[in-house]
Amino acid sequence: MQPVRILLVEDDPGHQYLLGLAMSSGRPFVNVSAARNRDEFASAIARQDFDCVVTDYNLLDCTADELLCMLKKAQPHCPAIVVSGSDDQAVVVRSMRNGSVDFVHKDDAVEGDRLWERIKLVLADRRRQRNERRQTERRIKRLSELALTDPLTGLANRRGLTESLAGTGRRGLDRRGEATVVMLDIDHFKRVNDAYGHPGGDQALRAVAACIQDCADRRDTVCRWGGEEFLVLKPACGLARGVRWAERLRHRIATERINLDGRLLAITVSAGVATVDALDFGEDAIQRADDALYFAKRHGRNRCCTAEFVDFERLLSAANATDPVGRLERLLTRAQDGLGPTQREHLVDHSLRVG
């Protein structure tokens, strides 16, 4: 039997003894504390939580009405039983209106187990209410988690990302230094759905999500941005480190195979990387990473590009607008076309090693 803590409020020593005996006799698990007046009552409920309060209605310095109001503020879920030798029905009405869950005449309270039986009913009802509150809290928590989670991949969704950024401590964004955003998109995902149906596409999404989550650092925030797009927010991460991480992830996804009904599926992703001062992080940083992602897609897919590529392309377009011959663009194109696939791959690996 779990211990039961009862606070008895009674200013008459004889009645205090008899009521205490009626509640604890033969019940070693019942712990009765006593208070004689308003101040002792206030001190007791401030110092300790009780399972039930039993109070006389008329005390020397106050009535139970005042004590019930104090109890409701200090311990709102603690039930109270009022006992009184008065036969005035108005006492019963006032007690119930002010928060008492039961009323017992003092003659009945000190006779046999009558008071304890009423207390048992009150405690059982309190346990039921406590269990209902816990179940409600668990349901609310679960619904909140579902609202912040993508049901297919188990990653955070856009709302989950927003909640994470608004959090404090380990959940919040570290506003020191730089923050890097990596946007990823599965290449030619429509072909996967066309060839394997939506169940196959869902399996591919789950496999990519698991790979991203496995590669993410402990403090990273990973979310499914929508469709076949994913976003990774890396706090306290500069551009070089962010690009190296995105390139390793891209290479790992490209080398893995997904088993779809006995057929092995190879997929690739394109990635866009943008780095900003963490204090300035917002929608602009995400948009820059998204622009870099679509730059990677326009230039062949299965590659990682940074927002600086986009900035350079825009500068190049502006320069060509004033240079009809386009000498700079042709020079850069010729230099890029002069590199074969092996040379370009070597250049990427070499750059990563140097980094």
mmCIF file of C-alpha atoms in Angstrom:
data_model
loop_
_atom_site.group_PDB
_atom_site.id
_atom_site.type_symbol
_atom_site.label_atom_id
_atom_site.label_comp_id
_atom_site.label_asym_id
_atom_site.label_seq_id
_atom_site.Cartn_x
_atom_site.Cartn_y
_atom_site.Cartn_z
ATOM 1 C CA MET A 1 0.000 0.000 0.000
ATOM 2 C CA GLN A 2 1.396 3.383 -0.949
ATOM 3 C CA PRO A 3 1.808 5.951 1.857
ATOM 4 C CA VAL A 4 -1.101 8.345 2.267
ATOM 5 C CA ARG A 5 -0.340 11.873 3.519
ATOM 6 C CA ILE A 6 -3.267 13.567 5.258
ATOM 7 C CA LEU A 7 -3.339 17.040 6.767
ATOM 8 C CA LEU A 8 -5.781 17.335 9.693
ATOM 9 C CA VAL A 9 -6.828 20.879 10.671
ATOM 10 C CA GLU A 10 -8.437 20.896 14.129
ATOM 11 C CA ASP A 11 -7.921 23.311 17.034
ATOM 12 C CA ASP A 12 -9.532 21.160 19.735
ATOM 13 C CA PRO A 13 -6.877 18.714 21.115
ATOM 14 C CA GLY A 14 -9.444 16.054 22.004
ATOM 15 C CA HIS A 15 -11.130 16.134 18.629
ATOM 16 C CA GLN A 16 -7.739 16.236 16.932
ATOM 17 C CA TYR A 17 -6.739 13.017 18.715
ATOM 18 C CA LEU A 18 -10.010 11.216 17.929
ATOM 19 C CA LEU A 19 -10.055 12.223 14.263
ATOM 20 C CA GLY A 20 -6.397 11.272 13.847
ATOM 21 C CA LEU A 21 -7.086 7.898 15.440
ATOM 22 C CA ALA A 22 -10.120 7.335 13.164
ATOM 23 C CA MET A 23 -7.917 7.812 10.102
ATOM 24 C CA SER A 24 -4.685 6.051 11.106
ATOM 25 C CA SER A 25 -5.646 3.285 13.546
ATOM 26 C CA GLY A 26 -4.534 -0.054 12.067
ATOM 27 C CA ARG A 27 -3.211 1.710 8.960
ATOM 28 C CA PRO A 28 0.575 2.156 9.198
ATOM 29 C CA PHE A 29 0.652 3.557 5.668
ATOM 30 C CA VAL A 30 -1.395 6.616 6.748
ATOM 31 C CA ASN A 31 0.691 9.596 7.840
ATOM 32 C CA VAL A 32 -1.394 12.286 9.565
ATOM 33 C CA SER A 33 0.028 15.792 10.049
ATOM 34 C CA ALA A 34 -1.826 18.266 12.238
ATOM 35 C CA ALA A 35 -2.440 22.027 12.074
ATOM 36 C CA ARG A 36 -4.366 24.059 14.654
ATOM 37 C CA ASN A 37 -4.904 27.378 12.897
ATOM 38 C CA ARG A 38 -4.647 29.350 9.671
ATOM 39 C CA ASP A 39 -0.898 30.034 9.920
ATOM 40 C CA GLU A 40 0.015 26.421 10.671
ATOM 41 C CA PHE A 41 -2.193 25.307 7.787
ATOM 42 C CA ALA A 42 -0.496 27.779 5.372
ATOM 43 C CA SER A 43 2.933 26.640 6.498
ATOM 44 C CA ALA A 44 2.051 22.955 6.085
ATOM 45 C CA ILE A 45 0.674 23.200 2.529
ATOM 46 C CA ALA A 46 3.638 25.348 1.488
ATOM 47 C CA ARG A 47 6.100 22.814 2.893
ATOM 48 C CA GLN A 48 4.580 19.506 1.764
ATOM 49 C CA ASP A 49 2.152 18.020 -0.756
ATOM 50 C CA PHE A 50 -0.804 16.125 0.713
ATOM 51 C CA ASP A 51 -3.113 13.459 -0.669
ATOM 52 C CA CYS A 52 -6.074 14.783 1.299
ATOM 53 C CA VAL A 53 -6.993 17.547 3.760
ATOM 54 C CA VAL A 54 -9.513 16.986 6.554
ATOM 55 C CA THR A 55 -10.546 20.185 8.299
ATOM 56 C CA ASP A 56 -12.993 21.281 10.940
ATOM 57 C CA TYR A 57 -15.334 23.974 9.650
ATOM 58 C CA ASN A 58 -15.082 26.407 12.570
ATOM 59 C CA LEU A 59 -11.598 27.246 13.874
ATOM 60 C CA LEU A 60 -10.673 29.907 16.382
ATOM 61 C CA ASP A 61 -9.148 32.285 13.804
ATOM 62 C CA CYS A 62 -11.014 31.354 10.578
ATOM 63 C CA THR A 63 -13.473 29.035 8.912
ATOM 64 C CA ALA A 64 -12.893 26.226 6.435
ATOM 65 C CA ASP A 65 -14.071 28.540 3.629
ATOM 66 C CA GLU A 66 -10.832 30.512 3.852
ATOM 67 C CA LEU A 67 -8.668 27.386 4.157
ATOM 68 C CA LEU A 68 -10.303 25.825 1.091
ATOM 69 C CA CYS A 69 -9.481 28.909 -0.991
ATOM 70 C CA MET A 70 -5.857 28.788 0.205
ATOM 71 C CA LEU A 71 -5.624 25.075 -0.616
ATOM 72 C CA LYS A 72 -7.037 25.590 -4.110
ATOM 73 C CA LYS A 73 -4.244 28.059 -4.896
ATOM 74 C CA ALA A 74 -1.393 26.109 -3.301
ATOM 75 C CA GLN A 75 -2.387 22.523 -4.210
ATOM 76 C CA PRO A 76 -5.270 22.651 -6.714
ATOM 77 C CA HIS A 77 -5.512 18.871 -7.109
ATOM 78 C CA CYS A 78 -5.581 18.042 -3.384
ATOM 79 C CA PRO A 79 -9.119 17.074 -2.235
ATOM 80 C CA ALA A 80 -10.560 18.365 1.052
ATOM 81 C CA ILE A 81 -13.176 16.917 3.415
ATOM 82 C CA VAL A 82 -14.912 19.219 5.903
ATOM 83 C CA VAL A 83 -16.043 17.865 9.280
ATOM 84 C CA SER A 84 -18.278 19.770 11.691
ATOM 85 C CA GLY A 85 -20.476 19.204 14.703
ATOM 86 C CA SER A 86 -22.968 21.747 13.355
ATOM 87 C CA ASP A 87 -26.334 20.628 12.025
ATOM 88 C CA ASP A 88 -26.746 23.831 10.009
ATOM 89 C CA GLN A 89 -27.227 22.940 6.328
ATOM 90 C CA ALA A 90 -25.754 26.303 5.361
ATOM 91 C CA VAL A 91 -22.378 25.046 6.639
ATOM 92 C CA VAL A 92 -22.572 22.102 4.247
ATOM 93 C CA VAL A 93 -23.554 24.315 1.313
ATOM 94 C CA ARG A 94 -20.758 26.843 1.937
ATOM 95 C CA SER A 95 -18.205 24.048 2.282
ATOM 96 C CA MET A 96 -19.167 22.445 -1.023
ATOM 97 C CA ARG A 97 -19.304 25.777 -2.841
ATOM 98 C CA ASN A 98 -15.794 26.657 -1.692
ATOM 99 C CA GLY A 99 -14.203 23.446 -2.927
ATOM 100 C CA SER A 100 -14.829 20.686 -0.425
ATOM 101 C CA VAL A 101 -15.395 17.324 -2.092
ATOM 102 C CA ASP A 102 -17.263 15.853 0.879
ATOM 103 C CA PHE A 103 -18.807 16.785 4.234
ATOM 104 C CA VAL A 104 -18.922 14.482 7.276
ATOM 105 C CA HIS A 105 -20.662 15.213 10.540
ATOM 106 C CA LYS A 106 -18.163 15.071 13.414
ATOM 107 C CA ASP A 107 -20.211 12.477 15.312
ATOM 108 C CA ASP A 108 -19.966 10.145 12.302
ATOM 109 C CA ALA A 109 -16.320 10.985 11.663
ATOM 110 C CA VAL A 110 -15.079 9.681 15.016
ATOM 111 C CA GLU A 111 -17.186 6.504 14.906
ATOM 112 C CA GLY A 112 -15.559 3.359 13.491
ATOM 113 C CA ASP A 113 -14.208 3.525 9.948
ATOM 114 C CA ARG A 114 -16.793 5.961 8.553
ATOM 115 C CA LEU A 115 -14.320 8.797 8.010
ATOM 116 C CA TRP A 116 -11.709 6.490 6.503
ATOM 117 C CA GLU A 117 -14.235 4.983 4.098
ATOM 118 C CA ARG A 118 -15.085 8.481 2.844
ATOM 119 C CA ILE A 119 -11.393 9.279 2.524
ATOM 120 C CA LYS A 120 -10.849 6.083 0.482
ATOM 121 C CA LEU A 121 -13.544 7.176 -1.972
ATOM 122 C CA VAL A 122 -11.934 10.598 -2.268
ATOM 123 C CA LEU A 123 -8.465 9.114 -2.820
ATOM 124 C CA ALA A 124 -9.781 6.700 -5.467
ATOM 125 C CA ASP A 125 -11.428 9.567 -7.310
ATOM 126 C CA ARG A 126 -8.207 11.580 -7.091
ATOM 127 C CA ARG A 127 -6.204 8.673 -8.570
ATOM 128 C CA ARG A 128 -8.726 8.373 -11.403
ATOM 129 C CA GLN A 129 -8.489 12.096 -12.153
ATOM 130 C CA ARG A 130 -4.685 11.978 -11.987
ATOM 131 C CA ASN A 131 -4.585 9.057 -14.444
ATOM 132 C CA GLU A 132 -6.957 10.879 -16.785
ATOM 133 C CA ARG A 133 -4.760 13.984 -16.646
ATOM 134 C CA ARG A 134 -1.670 11.933 -17.437
ATOM 135 C CA GLN A 135 -3.380 10.216 -20.357
ATOM 136 C CA THR A 136 -4.546 13.576 -21.670
ATOM 137 C CA GLU A 137 -1.043 15.021 -21.317
ATOM 138 C CA ARG A 138 0.432 12.022 -23.154
ATOM 139 C CA ARG A 139 -2.109 12.386 -25.966
ATOM 140 C CA ILE A 140 -1.408 16.110 -26.256
ATOM 141 C CA LYS A 141 2.337 15.462 -26.319
ATOM 142 C CA ARG A 142 1.919 12.756 -28.964
ATOM 143 C CA LEU A 143 -0.290 14.987 -31.112
ATOM 144 C CA SER A 144 2.250 17.794 -30.782
ATOM 145 C CA GLU A 145 5.020 15.445 -31.902
ATOM 146 C CA LEU A 146 2.945 14.294 -34.865
ATOM 147 C CA ALA A 147 2.267 17.895 -35.841
ATOM 148 C CA LEU A 148 6.021 18.560 -35.927
ATOM 149 C CA THR A 149 7.052 15.307 -37.646
ATOM 150 C CA ASP A 150 6.876 14.072 -41.229
ATOM 151 C CA PRO A 151 4.931 10.790 -40.971
ATOM 152 C CA LEU A 152 6.751 9.107 -43.876
ATOM 153 C CA THR A 153 10.377 9.668 -42.886
ATOM 154 C CA GLY A 154 10.143 10.423 -39.178
ATOM 155 C CA LEU A 155 12.131 13.632 -39.694
ATOM 156 C CA ALA A 156 10.973 17.040 -38.578
ATOM 157 C CA ASN A 157 8.693 18.889 -40.987
ATOM 158 C CA ARG A 158 8.761 22.617 -41.723
ATOM 159 C CA ARG A 159 6.817 23.392 -38.592
ATOM 160 C CA GLY A 160 9.170 21.184 -36.610
ATOM 161 C CA LEU A 161 12.111 23.173 -37.950
ATOM 162 C CA THR A 162 10.456 26.422 -36.883
ATOM 163 C CA GLU A 163 9.767 25.047 -33.391
ATOM 164 C CA SER A 164 13.340 23.817 -33.096
ATOM 165 C CA LEU A 165 14.759 27.206 -34.043
ATOM 166 C CA ALA A 166 12.467 28.905 -31.536
ATOM 167 C CA GLY A 167 13.614 26.579 -28.750
ATOM 168 C CA THR A 168 16.212 27.247 -26.095
ATOM 169 C CA GLY A 169 19.227 25.307 -24.890
ATOM 170 C CA ARG A 170 20.233 22.345 -27.051
ATOM 171 C CA ARG A 171 17.109 22.640 -29.196
ATOM 172 C CA GLY A 172 17.681 26.262 -30.165
ATOM 173 C CA LEU A 173 19.990 27.576 -32.867
ATOM 174 C CA ASP A 174 23.443 28.498 -31.600
ATOM 175 C CA ARG A 175 23.624 32.194 -32.498
ATOM 176 C CA ARG A 176 27.404 32.304 -32.216
ATOM 177 C CA GLY A 177 29.579 32.239 -35.340
ATOM 178 C CA GLU A 178 28.188 30.941 -38.609
ATOM 179 C CA ALA A 179 25.343 28.594 -39.526
ATOM 180 C CA THR A 180 25.156 26.533 -42.708
ATOM 181 C CA VAL A 181 22.042 25.409 -44.545
ATOM 182 C CA VAL A 182 22.195 22.389 -46.856
ATOM 183 C CA MET A 183 19.264 21.789 -49.211
ATOM 184 C CA LEU A 184 19.092 18.371 -50.902
ATOM 185 C CA ASP A 185 16.841 17.092 -53.665
ATOM 186 C CA ILE A 186 16.618 13.568 -55.093
ATOM 187 C CA ASP A 187 17.540 13.622 -58.783
ATOM 188 C CA HIS A 188 14.916 12.451 -61.297
ATOM 189 C CA PHE A 189 12.573 11.364 -58.532
ATOM 190 C CA LYS A 190 9.618 11.292 -60.926
ATOM 191 C CA ARG A 191 11.319 8.456 -62.786
ATOM 192 C CA VAL A 192 11.461 6.450 -59.555
ATOM 193 C CA ASN A 193 7.722 6.910 -59.026
ATOM 194 C CA ASP A 194 6.996 6.057 -62.654
ATOM 195 C CA ALA A 195 9.119 2.898 -62.573
ATOM 196 C CA TYR A 196 8.339 1.601 -59.081
ATOM 197 C CA GLY A 197 5.090 3.335 -58.146
ATOM 198 C CA HIS A 198 4.531 5.523 -55.135
ATOM 199 C CA PRO A 199 5.381 2.733 -52.638
ATOM 200 C CA GLY A 200 8.805 2.481 -54.274
ATOM 201 C CA GLY A 201 9.162 6.262 -54.169
ATOM 202 C CA ASP A 202 8.233 6.277 -50.485
ATOM 203 C CA GLN A 203 10.864 3.640 -49.784
ATOM 204 C CA ALA A 204 13.461 5.713 -51.603
ATOM 205 C CA LEU A 205 12.513 8.780 -49.551
ATOM 206 C CA ARG A 206 12.828 6.819 -46.317
ATOM 207 C CA ALA A 207 16.227 5.443 -47.361
ATOM 208 C CA VAL A 208 17.588 8.917 -48.186
ATOM 209 C CA ALA A 209 16.150 10.346 -44.955
ATOM 210 C CA ALA A 210 17.817 7.588 -42.928
ATOM 211 C CA CYS A 211 21.129 8.234 -44.669
ATOM 212 C CA ILE A 212 20.947 11.980 -43.978
ATOM 213 C CA GLN A 213 20.009 11.380 -40.346
ATOM 214 C CA ASP A 214 22.855 8.917 -39.943
ATOM 215 C CA CYS A 215 25.391 11.398 -41.344
ATOM 216 C CA ALA A 216 24.062 14.406 -39.399
ATOM 217 C CA ASP A 217 25.896 15.733 -36.379
ATOM 218 C CA ARG A 218 24.266 15.627 -32.954
ATOM 219 C CA ARG A 219 23.303 19.307 -33.000
ATOM 220 C CA ASP A 220 22.100 19.379 -36.609
ATOM 221 C CA THR A 221 18.431 19.841 -37.431
ATOM 222 C CA VAL A 222 17.222 17.606 -40.256
ATOM 223 C CA CYS A 223 13.809 18.060 -41.825
ATOM 224 C CA ARG A 224 11.852 16.989 -44.856
ATOM 225 C CA TRP A 225 11.271 20.281 -46.610
ATOM 226 C CA GLY A 226 8.608 18.914 -48.941
ATOM 227 C CA GLY A 227 8.279 16.374 -51.753
ATOM 228 C CA GLU A 228 11.741 14.952 -52.380
ATOM 229 C CA GLU A 229 13.553 17.923 -50.799
ATOM 230 C CA PHE A 230 15.388 17.806 -47.473
ATOM 231 C CA LEU A 231 16.967 20.552 -45.382
ATOM 232 C CA VAL A 232 19.828 20.249 -42.909
ATOM 233 C CA LEU A 233 20.691 23.138 -40.599
ATOM 234 C CA LYS A 234 24.210 22.932 -39.201
ATOM 235 C CA PRO A 235 24.872 25.401 -36.358
ATOM 236 C CA ALA A 236 28.386 26.675 -35.663
ATOM 237 C CA CYS A 237 29.463 25.468 -39.118
ATOM 238 C CA GLY A 238 31.385 27.433 -41.747
ATOM 239 C CA LEU A 239 31.152 27.130 -45.525
ATOM 240 C CA ALA A 240 34.155 24.832 -46.058
ATOM 241 C CA ARG A 241 33.015 22.380 -43.399
ATOM 242 C CA GLY A 242 29.444 22.485 -44.697
ATOM 243 C CA VAL A 243 30.545 21.749 -48.275
ATOM 244 C CA ARG A 244 32.750 18.842 -47.144
ATOM 245 C CA TRP A 245 29.856 17.364 -45.174
ATOM 246 C CA ALA A 246 27.396 17.775 -48.075
ATOM 247 C CA GLU A 247 29.863 16.242 -50.533
ATOM 248 C CA ARG A 248 30.471 13.206 -48.315
ATOM 249 C CA LEU A 249 26.716 12.734 -47.937
ATOM 250 C CA ARG A 250 26.163 13.073 -51.700
ATOM 251 C CA HIS A 251 28.860 10.472 -52.376
ATOM 252 C CA ARG A 252 27.458 8.041 -49.797
ATOM 253 C CA ILE A 253 23.929 8.232 -51.221
ATOM 254 C CA ALA A 254 25.278 7.737 -54.750
ATOM 255 C CA THR A 255 27.100 4.544 -53.741
ATOM 256 C CA GLU A 256 24.232 2.940 -51.819
ATOM 257 C CA ARG A 257 21.584 0.718 -53.410
ATOM 258 C CA ILE A 258 17.926 0.452 -52.403
ATOM 259 C CA ASN A 259 16.286 -2.966 -52.721
ATOM 260 C CA LEU A 260 12.861 -2.543 -54.347
ATOM 261 C CA ASP A 261 11.168 -5.922 -54.814
ATOM 262 C CA GLY A 262 14.460 -7.578 -55.654
ATOM 263 C CA ARG A 263 15.668 -4.799 -57.926
ATOM 264 C CA LEU A 264 18.518 -2.586 -56.764
ATOM 265 C CA LEU A 265 17.880 1.097 -57.256
ATOM 266 C CA ALA A 266 20.702 3.634 -57.472
ATOM 267 C CA ILE A 267 19.752 7.220 -56.739
ATOM 268 C CA THR A 268 21.658 10.486 -56.504
ATOM 269 C CA VAL A 269 21.008 13.839 -54.900
ATOM 270 C CA SER A 270 21.885 17.423 -55.723
ATOM 271 C CA ALA A 271 22.844 19.753 -52.896
ATOM 272 C CA GLY A 272 22.933 23.494 -52.323
ATOM 273 C CA VAL A 273 24.938 25.048 -49.493
ATOM 274 C CA ALA A 274 24.631 28.533 -48.004
ATOM 275 C CA THR A 275 26.397 29.943 -44.976
ATOM 276 C CA VAL A 276 25.413 33.057 -43.039
ATOM 277 C CA ASP A 277 26.170 34.697 -39.732
ATOM 278 C CA ALA A 278 24.028 32.803 -37.214
ATOM 279 C CA LEU A 279 22.566 36.063 -35.935
ATOM 280 C CA ASP A 280 21.213 36.774 -39.433
ATOM 281 C CA PHE A 281 19.757 33.318 -40.020
ATOM 282 C CA GLY A 282 16.286 33.343 -41.531
ATOM 283 C CA GLU A 283 14.310 32.736 -44.722
ATOM 284 C CA ASP A 284 17.001 34.448 -46.810
ATOM 285 C CA ALA A 285 19.573 31.805 -45.859
ATOM 286 C CA ILE A 286 17.191 28.998 -46.815
ATOM 287 C CA GLN A 287 16.406 30.735 -50.112
ATOM 288 C CA ARG A 288 20.123 31.049 -50.918
ATOM 289 C CA ALA A 289 20.628 27.334 -50.263
ATOM 290 C CA ASP A 290 17.608 26.583 -52.453
ATOM 291 C CA ASP A 291 19.041 28.740 -55.257
ATOM 292 C CA ALA A 292 22.326 26.859 -54.972
ATOM 293 C CA LEU A 293 20.444 23.553 -55.159
ATOM 294 C CA TYR A 294 18.752 24.494 -58.419
ATOM 295 C CA PHE A 295 22.086 25.751 -59.766
ATOM 296 C CA ALA A 296 23.433 22.222 -59.139
ATOM 297 C CA LYS A 297 20.449 20.720 -60.940
ATOM 298 C CA ARG A 298 20.848 23.033 -63.927
ATOM 299 C CA HIS A 299 24.483 22.060 -64.216
ATOM 300 C CA GLY A 300 24.147 18.294 -64.346
ATOM 301 C CA ARG A 301 22.738 17.081 -61.010
ATOM 302 C CA ASN A 302 24.519 14.733 -58.567
ATOM 303 C CA ARG A 303 26.722 17.562 -57.389
ATOM 304 C CA CYS A 304 27.113 20.039 -54.576
ATOM 305 C CA CYS A 305 27.078 23.786 -55.265
ATOM 306 C CA THR A 306 27.255 26.816 -53.021
ATOM 307 C CA ALA A 307 25.324 30.076 -53.007
ATOM 308 C CA GLU A 308 28.536 31.766 -54.170
ATOM 309 C CA PHE A 309 28.171 29.903 -57.495
ATOM 310 C CA VAL A 310 24.802 31.579 -57.942
ATOM 311 C CA ASP A 311 26.247 34.973 -57.037
ATOM 312 C CA PHE A 312 29.039 34.490 -59.581
ATOM 313 C CA GLU A 313 26.580 33.429 -62.273
ATOM 314 C CA ARG A 314 24.558 36.567 -61.686
ATOM 315 C CA LEU A 315 27.659 38.734 -61.864
ATOM 316 C CA LEU A 316 28.645 36.949 -65.067
ATOM 317 C CA SER A 317 25.212 37.602 -66.582
ATOM 318 C CA ALA A 318 25.494 41.258 -65.645
ATOM 319 C CA ALA A 319 28.982 41.434 -67.198
ATOM 320 C CA ASN A 320 27.792 39.754 -70.411
ATOM 321 C CA ALA A 321 24.946 42.251 -70.645
ATOM 322 C CA THR A 322 27.586 44.943 -71.159
ATOM 323 C CA ASP A 323 29.803 42.636 -73.256
ATOM 324 C CA PRO A 324 27.874 41.441 -76.341
ATOM 325 C CA VAL A 325 30.773 39.242 -77.458
ATOM 326 C CA GLY A 326 30.718 37.395 -74.128
ATOM 327 C CA ARG A 327 34.474 36.766 -74.073
ATOM 328 C CA LEU A 328 34.532 35.977 -70.326
ATOM 329 C CA GLU A 329 31.758 33.391 -70.534
ATOM 330 C CA ARG A 330 33.326 31.633 -73.527
ATOM 331 C CA LEU A 331 36.666 31.519 -71.757
ATOM 332 C CA LEU A 332 35.157 29.928 -68.643
ATOM 333 C CA THR A 333 33.077 27.479 -70.683
ATOM 334 C CA ARG A 334 36.124 26.434 -72.693
ATOM 335 C CA ALA A 335 38.124 25.887 -69.496
ATOM 336 C CA GLN A 336 35.357 23.783 -67.980
ATOM 337 C CA ASP A 337 34.811 21.721 -71.150
ATOM 338 C CA GLY A 338 38.531 21.004 -71.269
ATOM 339 C CA LEU A 339 38.230 18.906 -68.100
ATOM 340 C CA GLY A 340 37.091 15.333 -68.571
ATOM 341 C CA PRO A 341 34.964 13.464 -65.994
ATOM 342 C CA THR A 342 38.025 11.864 -64.375
ATOM 343 C CA GLN A 343 39.783 15.205 -64.107
ATOM 344 C CA ARG A 344 36.729 16.867 -62.603
ATOM 345 C CA GLU A 345 36.318 14.036 -60.074
ATOM 346 C CA HIS A 346 40.015 14.275 -59.210
ATOM 347 C CA LEU A 347 39.637 18.024 -58.747
ATOM 348 C CA VAL A 348 36.764 17.526 -56.288
ATOM 349 C CA ASP A 349 38.627 14.836 -54.292
ATOM 350 C CA HIS A 350 41.813 16.896 -54.268
ATOM 351 C CA SER A 351 39.901 19.963 -53.065
ATOM 352 C CA LEU A 352 38.329 17.966 -50.254
ATOM 353 C CA ARG A 353 41.732 16.663 -49.151
ATOM 354 C CA VAL A 354 43.210 20.145 -49.239
ATOM 355 C CA GLY A 355 40.210 21.470 -47.285
#
